[in-house]
Coordinates of C-alpha atoms in Angstrom, one line a residue:
M11 CA -61.9 -61.9 -47.2
G12 CA -65.1 -61.2 -45.5
H13 CA -67.5 -58.2 -45.2
H14 CA -67.5 -57.8 -41.6
T15 CA -66.7 -54.6 -39.6
A16 CA -66.1 -53.9 -36.2
T17 CA -69.6 -52.6 -35.9
D18 CA -71.0 -56.0 -36.6
G19 CA -70.7 -57.0 -32.9
E20 CA -69.4 -60.3 -34.1
P21 CA -66.2 -61.6 -32.2
I22 CA -63.4 -62.9 -34.3
T23 CA -63.9 -66.7 -34.3
G24 CA -66.3 -66.2 -31.7
R25 CA -63.5 -65.4 -29.3
Y26 CA -62.2 -62.0 -29.8
T27 CA -64.5 -58.8 -29.6
L28 CA -63.4 -55.7 -31.4
E29 CA -64.0 -52.6 -29.2
R30 CA -62.5 -49.7 -30.7
T31 CA -60.1 -48.8 -33.5
I32 CA -56.5 -48.0 -32.4
G33 CA -54.7 -47.7 -35.6
A34 CA -55.5 -48.3 -39.4
G35 CA -53.5 -48.6 -42.6
A36 CA -54.0 -49.4 -46.1
A37 CA -54.3 -53.2 -45.7
A38 CA -55.4 -53.6 -42.1
V39 CA -57.2 -52.2 -39.2
V40 CA -56.0 -52.6 -35.5
Y41 CA -58.6 -52.7 -32.7
E42 CA -58.5 -52.9 -29.0
G43 CA -60.6 -56.1 -28.3
R44 CA -61.0 -58.6 -25.5
D45 CA -60.1 -62.3 -25.5
L46 CA -63.2 -63.7 -24.2
A47 CA -61.7 -67.1 -23.4
F48 CA -59.2 -65.6 -20.9
D49 CA -60.8 -62.3 -20.2
R50 CA -58.0 -60.1 -21.1
A51 CA -57.5 -57.1 -23.3
V52 CA -55.9 -57.8 -26.7
A53 CA -54.8 -56.1 -29.9
V54 CA -56.5 -57.4 -33.0
K55 CA -55.3 -56.6 -36.6
V56 CA -58.0 -57.5 -39.1
Y57 CA -57.2 -57.3 -42.8
R58 CA -59.5 -55.3 -45.0
E59 CA -61.6 -56.8 -47.5
G60 CA -59.8 -57.2 -50.8
A61 CA -56.4 -56.8 -49.3
S62 CA -53.8 -57.4 -52.0
A63 CA -51.8 -60.6 -52.3
F64 CA -48.7 -58.9 -50.8
A65 CA -50.9 -58.0 -47.8
R66 CA -51.5 -61.7 -47.4
V67 CA -47.8 -62.2 -47.6
Q68 CA -47.2 -59.6 -44.9
H69 CA -49.7 -61.4 -42.7
S70 CA -47.8 -64.8 -43.1
R71 CA -44.5 -63.1 -42.5
E72 CA -45.9 -61.4 -39.4
I73 CA -46.9 -64.6 -37.9
A74 CA -44.0 -66.5 -38.8
A75 CA -41.7 -63.8 -37.0
L76 CA -43.9 -63.2 -33.9
A77 CA -44.3 -66.8 -33.2
K78 CA -40.5 -67.3 -32.7
L79 CA -40.1 -64.2 -30.8
R80 CA -40.6 -63.6 -27.0
H81 CA -39.0 -60.4 -25.5
A82 CA -40.1 -57.7 -23.0
N83 CA -39.6 -55.0 -25.7
L84 CA -41.8 -56.8 -28.4
V85 CA -45.4 -57.7 -28.5
T86 CA -46.3 -61.4 -28.0
L87 CA -48.2 -63.3 -30.5
Y88 CA -51.6 -65.0 -29.1
D89 CA -53.3 -66.1 -32.1
G90 CA -53.7 -65.5 -36.0
G91 CA -55.2 -67.0 -39.1
T92 CA -58.4 -66.7 -41.2
E93 CA -61.8 -67.6 -40.1
T94 CA -63.6 -70.3 -42.0
G95 CA -66.4 -69.8 -44.4
P96 CA -66.7 -67.5 -47.6
D97 CA -66.7 -64.4 -45.4
G98 CA -63.9 -65.4 -43.0
R99 CA -61.9 -62.5 -41.8
T100 CA -57.9 -62.7 -41.5
Y101 CA -56.6 -61.6 -38.4
L102 CA -53.9 -61.4 -35.9
V103 CA -53.9 -61.2 -32.1
T104 CA -51.2 -59.9 -29.9
D105 CA -51.0 -58.6 -26.2
F106 CA -52.5 -55.2 -25.8
V107 CA -50.0 -52.4 -25.1
N108 CA -51.4 -49.5 -23.1
G109 CA -49.8 -46.4 -24.4
P110 CA -49.1 -43.9 -27.1
T111 CA -46.7 -44.6 -30.0
L112 CA -43.4 -42.9 -30.0
A113 CA -44.5 -40.8 -32.9
E114 CA -47.5 -39.5 -30.9
R115 CA -45.1 -38.7 -28.0
L116 CA -42.7 -36.9 -30.2
S117 CA -45.2 -34.6 -31.4
E118 CA -45.2 -33.0 -28.1
G119 CA -41.6 -32.5 -28.3
P120 CA -38.0 -34.2 -27.9
L121 CA -37.2 -36.4 -25.0
A122 CA -34.6 -36.0 -22.4
A123 CA -31.2 -37.8 -22.6
Q124 CA -32.2 -40.1 -19.9
E125 CA -35.4 -41.1 -21.6
V126 CA -33.6 -41.8 -25.0
R127 CA -31.0 -43.9 -23.2
D128 CA -33.5 -46.0 -21.7
L129 CA -35.5 -46.0 -25.0
A130 CA -32.3 -47.1 -26.8
A131 CA -31.4 -49.7 -24.5
G132 CA -34.7 -51.6 -24.5
L133 CA -34.9 -51.2 -28.5
A134 CA -31.4 -52.4 -29.0
A135 CA -31.9 -55.4 -26.9
A136 CA -35.3 -56.1 -28.9
L137 CA -33.5 -56.0 -32.1
A138 CA -30.6 -58.3 -30.9
H139 CA -33.2 -60.7 -30.0
V140 CA -34.8 -60.4 -33.4
H141 CA -31.8 -60.8 -35.1
A142 CA -30.5 -63.8 -33.0
H143 CA -33.6 -65.6 -34.0
G144 CA -32.9 -65.1 -37.9
F145 CA -35.1 -62.0 -38.7
I146 CA -34.6 -58.4 -39.5
H147 CA -37.6 -55.9 -39.1
R148 CA -36.9 -53.5 -41.9
D149 CA -39.3 -50.9 -40.8
V150 CA -38.1 -49.5 -37.4
K151 CA -39.6 -46.2 -37.0
P152 CA -41.5 -44.1 -34.2
A153 CA -44.9 -45.1 -35.5
N154 CA -44.0 -48.8 -34.8
I155 CA -42.8 -48.4 -31.3
L156 CA -45.5 -48.4 -28.6
L157 CA -44.6 -46.8 -25.3
E158 CA -46.2 -49.0 -22.4
G159 CA -47.2 -46.7 -19.7
G160 CA -45.7 -44.0 -21.6
R161 CA -42.4 -45.3 -20.8
I162 CA -41.5 -48.9 -21.8
P163 CA -40.8 -49.3 -25.6
R164 CA -42.3 -52.2 -27.4
L165 CA -41.6 -52.7 -31.0
V166 CA -44.4 -53.8 -33.3
D167 CA -45.5 -54.5 -36.9
F168 CA -43.3 -57.1 -38.4
G169 CA -45.4 -57.1 -41.7
I170 CA -42.3 -56.6 -43.8
A171 CA -39.9 -58.6 -41.5
K172 CA -37.6 -60.8 -43.5
A173 CA -35.9 -64.1 -42.6
L174 CA -32.1 -63.5 -42.9
D175 CA -31.8 -66.7 -44.8
S176 CA -35.0 -66.1 -47.1
T177 CA -34.5 -66.4 -50.8
V178 CA -37.7 -64.5 -51.6
A179 CA -36.8 -61.2 -53.1
T180 CA -38.8 -57.9 -52.8
A181 CA -40.3 -56.9 -56.3
T182 CA -38.0 -55.1 -58.7
G183 CA -38.0 -51.4 -57.9
V184 CA -39.7 -51.7 -54.6
V185 CA -38.0 -50.5 -51.6
A186 CA -39.4 -52.0 -48.4
G187 CA -39.6 -49.7 -45.4
T188 CA -40.4 -46.1 -44.6
A189 CA -38.3 -43.4 -46.7
A190 CA -37.3 -41.3 -43.4
Y191 CA -35.8 -44.2 -41.9
L192 CA -34.2 -46.2 -44.6
A193 CA -30.5 -47.4 -44.5
P194 CA -28.3 -46.1 -47.6
E195 CA -28.1 -49.8 -48.7
Q196 CA -31.8 -49.9 -48.9
V197 CA -32.0 -46.8 -51.1
R198 CA -29.4 -48.3 -53.5
G199 CA -31.3 -51.5 -53.7
E200 CA -28.5 -53.5 -52.2
S201 CA -29.0 -56.5 -49.8
V202 CA -30.2 -55.7 -46.3
G203 CA -29.2 -57.2 -42.9
P204 CA -29.2 -56.3 -39.1
A205 CA -27.1 -53.5 -39.8
T206 CA -30.0 -52.0 -41.6
D207 CA -32.4 -52.1 -38.5
V208 CA -29.6 -50.6 -36.4
Y209 CA -29.2 -47.6 -38.8
A210 CA -33.0 -47.0 -38.7
L211 CA -32.8 -47.3 -34.8
G212 CA -30.0 -44.8 -34.7
L213 CA -32.1 -42.3 -36.9
V214 CA -35.3 -42.9 -34.5
L215 CA -33.0 -42.1 -31.5
L216 CA -31.8 -39.0 -33.0
E217 CA -35.1 -37.9 -33.7
A218 CA -36.2 -38.5 -30.2
L219 CA -33.3 -36.4 -28.9
T220 CA -33.7 -33.4 -31.5
G221 CA -37.6 -33.7 -32.0
Q222 CA -37.0 -33.6 -35.9
R223 CA -36.6 -36.0 -38.6
E224 CA -32.9 -36.3 -39.6
Y225 CA -33.9 -36.6 -43.3
P226 CA -37.2 -34.7 -43.8
G227 CA -38.8 -34.0 -47.1
T228 CA -40.7 -36.1 -49.7
A229 CA -40.0 -39.6 -50.0
I230 CA -37.4 -39.1 -52.7
E231 CA -35.9 -36.2 -51.2
S232 CA -35.6 -38.0 -47.8
S233 CA -34.3 -41.4 -49.1
T234 CA -31.5 -39.9 -51.3
A235 CA -30.4 -37.2 -48.9
R236 CA -28.6 -39.8 -46.9
L237 CA -26.6 -40.9 -49.7
H238 CA -25.0 -37.2 -49.8
R239 CA -24.6 -36.5 -46.3
R240 CA -24.1 -38.4 -42.8
A241 CA -26.5 -37.8 -40.0
V242 CA -25.5 -34.8 -37.7
V243 CA -25.4 -36.1 -34.0
P244 CA -25.5 -33.5 -31.4
V245 CA -22.1 -33.2 -29.4
G246 CA -21.5 -33.8 -25.8
L247 CA -24.3 -36.2 -25.1
P248 CA -24.1 -38.3 -21.9
W249 CA -23.2 -41.9 -21.8
N250 CA -21.4 -41.4 -25.1
L251 CA -24.6 -41.3 -26.9
T252 CA -22.8 -39.0 -29.4
G253 CA -20.3 -41.7 -30.4
L254 CA -22.7 -44.4 -30.2
L255 CA -25.3 -42.8 -32.5
E256 CA -22.6 -41.6 -35.0
S257 CA -21.6 -45.4 -35.3
M258 CA -25.1 -46.6 -35.7
T259 CA -25.9 -44.1 -38.7
D260 CA -22.5 -44.8 -40.3
P261 CA -23.1 -45.0 -44.0
D262 CA -21.2 -48.2 -44.1
P263 CA -23.1 -51.2 -42.7
A264 CA -19.9 -52.9 -41.9
Q265 CA -18.8 -50.1 -39.4
R266 CA -22.2 -50.0 -37.4
P267 CA -22.2 -51.8 -34.0
T268 CA -24.3 -54.9 -33.9
A269 CA -27.7 -54.4 -31.8
A270 CA -26.4 -56.8 -29.1
A271 CA -23.2 -54.5 -28.8
A272 CA -25.2 -51.4 -28.8
A273 CA -27.4 -52.8 -26.0
A274 CA -24.5 -54.0 -23.9
A275 CA -22.7 -50.5 -24.1
L276 CA -25.8 -48.8 -23.2
D277 CA -26.3 -51.1 -20.1
A278 CA -22.8 -50.8 -19.1
A279 CA -23.3 -47.2 -19.0
A280 CA -26.2 -47.3 -16.6
E281 CA -24.3 -49.4 -14.0
P282 CA -23.5 -47.7 -10.6
T283 CA -19.8 -47.6 -11.3
S284 CA -20.4 -45.0 -14.0
A285 CA -18.4 -41.7 -14.8
H286 CA -20.6 -39.8 -12.5
T287 CA -19.7 -42.2 -9.6
R288 CA -16.1 -42.2 -10.6
D289 CA -16.0 -38.5 -10.6
R290 CA -17.1 -38.2 -7.0
A291 CA -14.7 -40.8 -5.7
P292 CA -11.7 -38.7 -5.7
A293 CA -13.5 -35.9 -3.8
V294 CA -14.4 -38.4 -1.3
V295 CA -11.2 -39.8 -1.0
A296 CA -9.6 -36.4 -0.5
V297 CA -12.1 -35.4 2.3
T298 CA -11.3 -38.9 4.0
A299 CA -7.6 -38.2 3.8
V300 CA -8.1 -34.7 5.2
L301 CA -10.1 -36.1 8.2
L302 CA -7.5 -38.8 8.6
L303 CA -4.6 -36.2 8.6
S304 CA -6.5 -34.2 11.1
C305 CA -6.6 -37.1 13.6
L306 CA -3.1 -37.9 13.0
V307 CA -1.8 -34.2 13.6
G308 CA -4.5 -33.9 16.7
G309 CA -2.7 -37.1 18.1
A310 CA 0.7 -35.7 17.6
A311 CA -0.1 -32.3 18.9
L312 CA -1.5 -34.2 22.0
V313 CA 1.6 -36.0 22.5
L314 CA 3.7 -32.8 22.3
A315 CA 1.6 -31.0 24.5
N316 CA 1.9 -33.5 27.1
S317 CA 5.6 -33.6 26.7
G318 CA 5.9 -29.9 26.7
A319 CA 3.6 -29.7 29.9
N320 CA 6.0 -32.1 31.7
S321 CA 9.1 -30.2 30.6
G322 CA 7.3 -27.0 31.4
A323 CA 6.5 -28.1 34.9
N324 CA 10.2 -28.9 35.4
S325 CA 11.4 -25.7 34.0
G326 CA 8.6 -23.5 35.6
A327 CA 7.2 -22.4 32.0
N328 CA 3.8 -21.0 31.8
S329 CA 2.7 -22.5 28.5
G330 CA -0.4 -24.5 28.3
P331 CA -1.1 -27.6 26.3
A332 CA -1.4 -27.1 22.5
T333 CA -4.7 -27.3 21.1
P334 CA -5.3 -30.0 18.4
S335 CA -5.4 -28.7 15.0
S336 CA -8.7 -29.0 13.2
A337 CA -8.9 -29.7 9.4
S338 CA -12.1 -30.3 7.3
A339 CA -13.2 -30.0 3.6
T340 CA -13.6 -26.6 2.4
G341 CA -16.9 -27.2 0.8
T342 CA -19.8 -29.7 0.9
L343 CA -20.2 -32.4 -1.7
K344 CA -23.2 -31.7 -3.6
P345 CA -25.2 -34.2 -5.9
T346 CA -24.1 -33.5 -9.6
P347 CA -27.1 -32.4 -11.6
P348 CA -28.9 -35.3 -13.5
D349 CA -27.4 -35.8 -16.9
D350 CA -30.7 -35.2 -18.6
V351 CA -31.5 -31.8 -17.0
V352 CA -29.1 -29.8 -19.3
I353 CA -27.0 -31.2 -21.9
T354 CA -23.8 -29.4 -22.2
P355 CA -20.1 -30.7 -22.5
S356 CA -19.5 -29.8 -18.9
L357 CA -22.1 -32.1 -17.6
A358 CA -21.6 -34.7 -20.3
R359 CA -20.1 -38.0 -18.8
P360 CA -16.5 -38.8 -20.3
E361 CA -16.3 -40.5 -23.3
S362 CA -15.0 -43.6 -21.5
A363 CA -18.2 -44.0 -19.8
V364 CA -19.3 -46.3 -22.5
P365 CA -17.0 -49.0 -23.4
A366 CA -16.1 -49.4 -27.2
V367 CA -18.5 -51.9 -29.0
R368 CA -17.7 -54.2 -31.7
T369 CA -18.8 -53.4 -35.1
Q370 CA -20.3 -55.9 -37.8
D371 CA -16.7 -56.5 -39.1
G372 CA -15.0 -56.8 -35.9
G373 CA -13.7 -53.1 -35.9
R374 CA -14.6 -50.6 -33.1
A375 CA -17.2 -48.0 -32.9
G376 CA -18.8 -45.9 -30.2
Q377 CA -15.8 -43.7 -29.5
A378 CA -15.7 -40.1 -29.7
P379 CA -15.0 -38.5 -32.9

């Protein structure tokens, strides 16, 4: 690989300028750049001189995966390859996402429940797309999630992505992934699949809610801790996030929901016919019934009053017409506080707010414990 750096001022292939460093790892550096051909901002990953053979494999894997994927919550591949010549640089170009990583955002504190629900829906949909196209990401973590505009999640870094039908095995004794977000089957050295990504996403969402990693410590401490205890999910979360996160972090891969099922459940929970809307419906019906009853009673009173007046005139009675009775609600309907203001069982939506989701083995998950 070549000896060029970002300060050389030489665009990659004469087309992509390197303007500032936005990320760096052992094998590559990521720059914000500019596509001179289309005058647009891009992200350019340039592999370091002397990068290992494994890094070159990562580069090939990332291009192979991104070339087949196109989703609102993923980055889009624009270009990739190696420049010609003895000093040719190996590079990968994607759209530029203007925003922090989720890891950077969480350094400021946990997210509100509404933000986590939106984050979960977007990332679950992205993983469902990845899995449907025959890939698993294997490294879902806050540092690999960009927040476009500080809000819209975009999953990045497919360097260790694996094709589901791949026969290429990871080197003996090497676990691909980041220790804090590994699934139990990864730690045990067993085969991985879509459920592995779902588990990692569950841990990411849990961290977003609590502001803390579920399994902290050294790589060994973190990776082995999940073999001895399940993830602890806060109770009483809205939209049945409690039940969903418990199922996503189930130690048994077969008991986890698919990414598509998780996304569908979260989307259903966001529909207008949610528990919040249904909870208000009886009150509205009750007020309507009272008003209707008021009208009926008033009408009946008027009829009786007229009848009484006529009979009173004949009998010389002094009684006046009856005043129609008035009925109204005893209180004003007030909007229920947003679910993400205070998370308590009293404000949490009923568990039925999220439909049960199908797990990998056809069972049911997403239910309250």
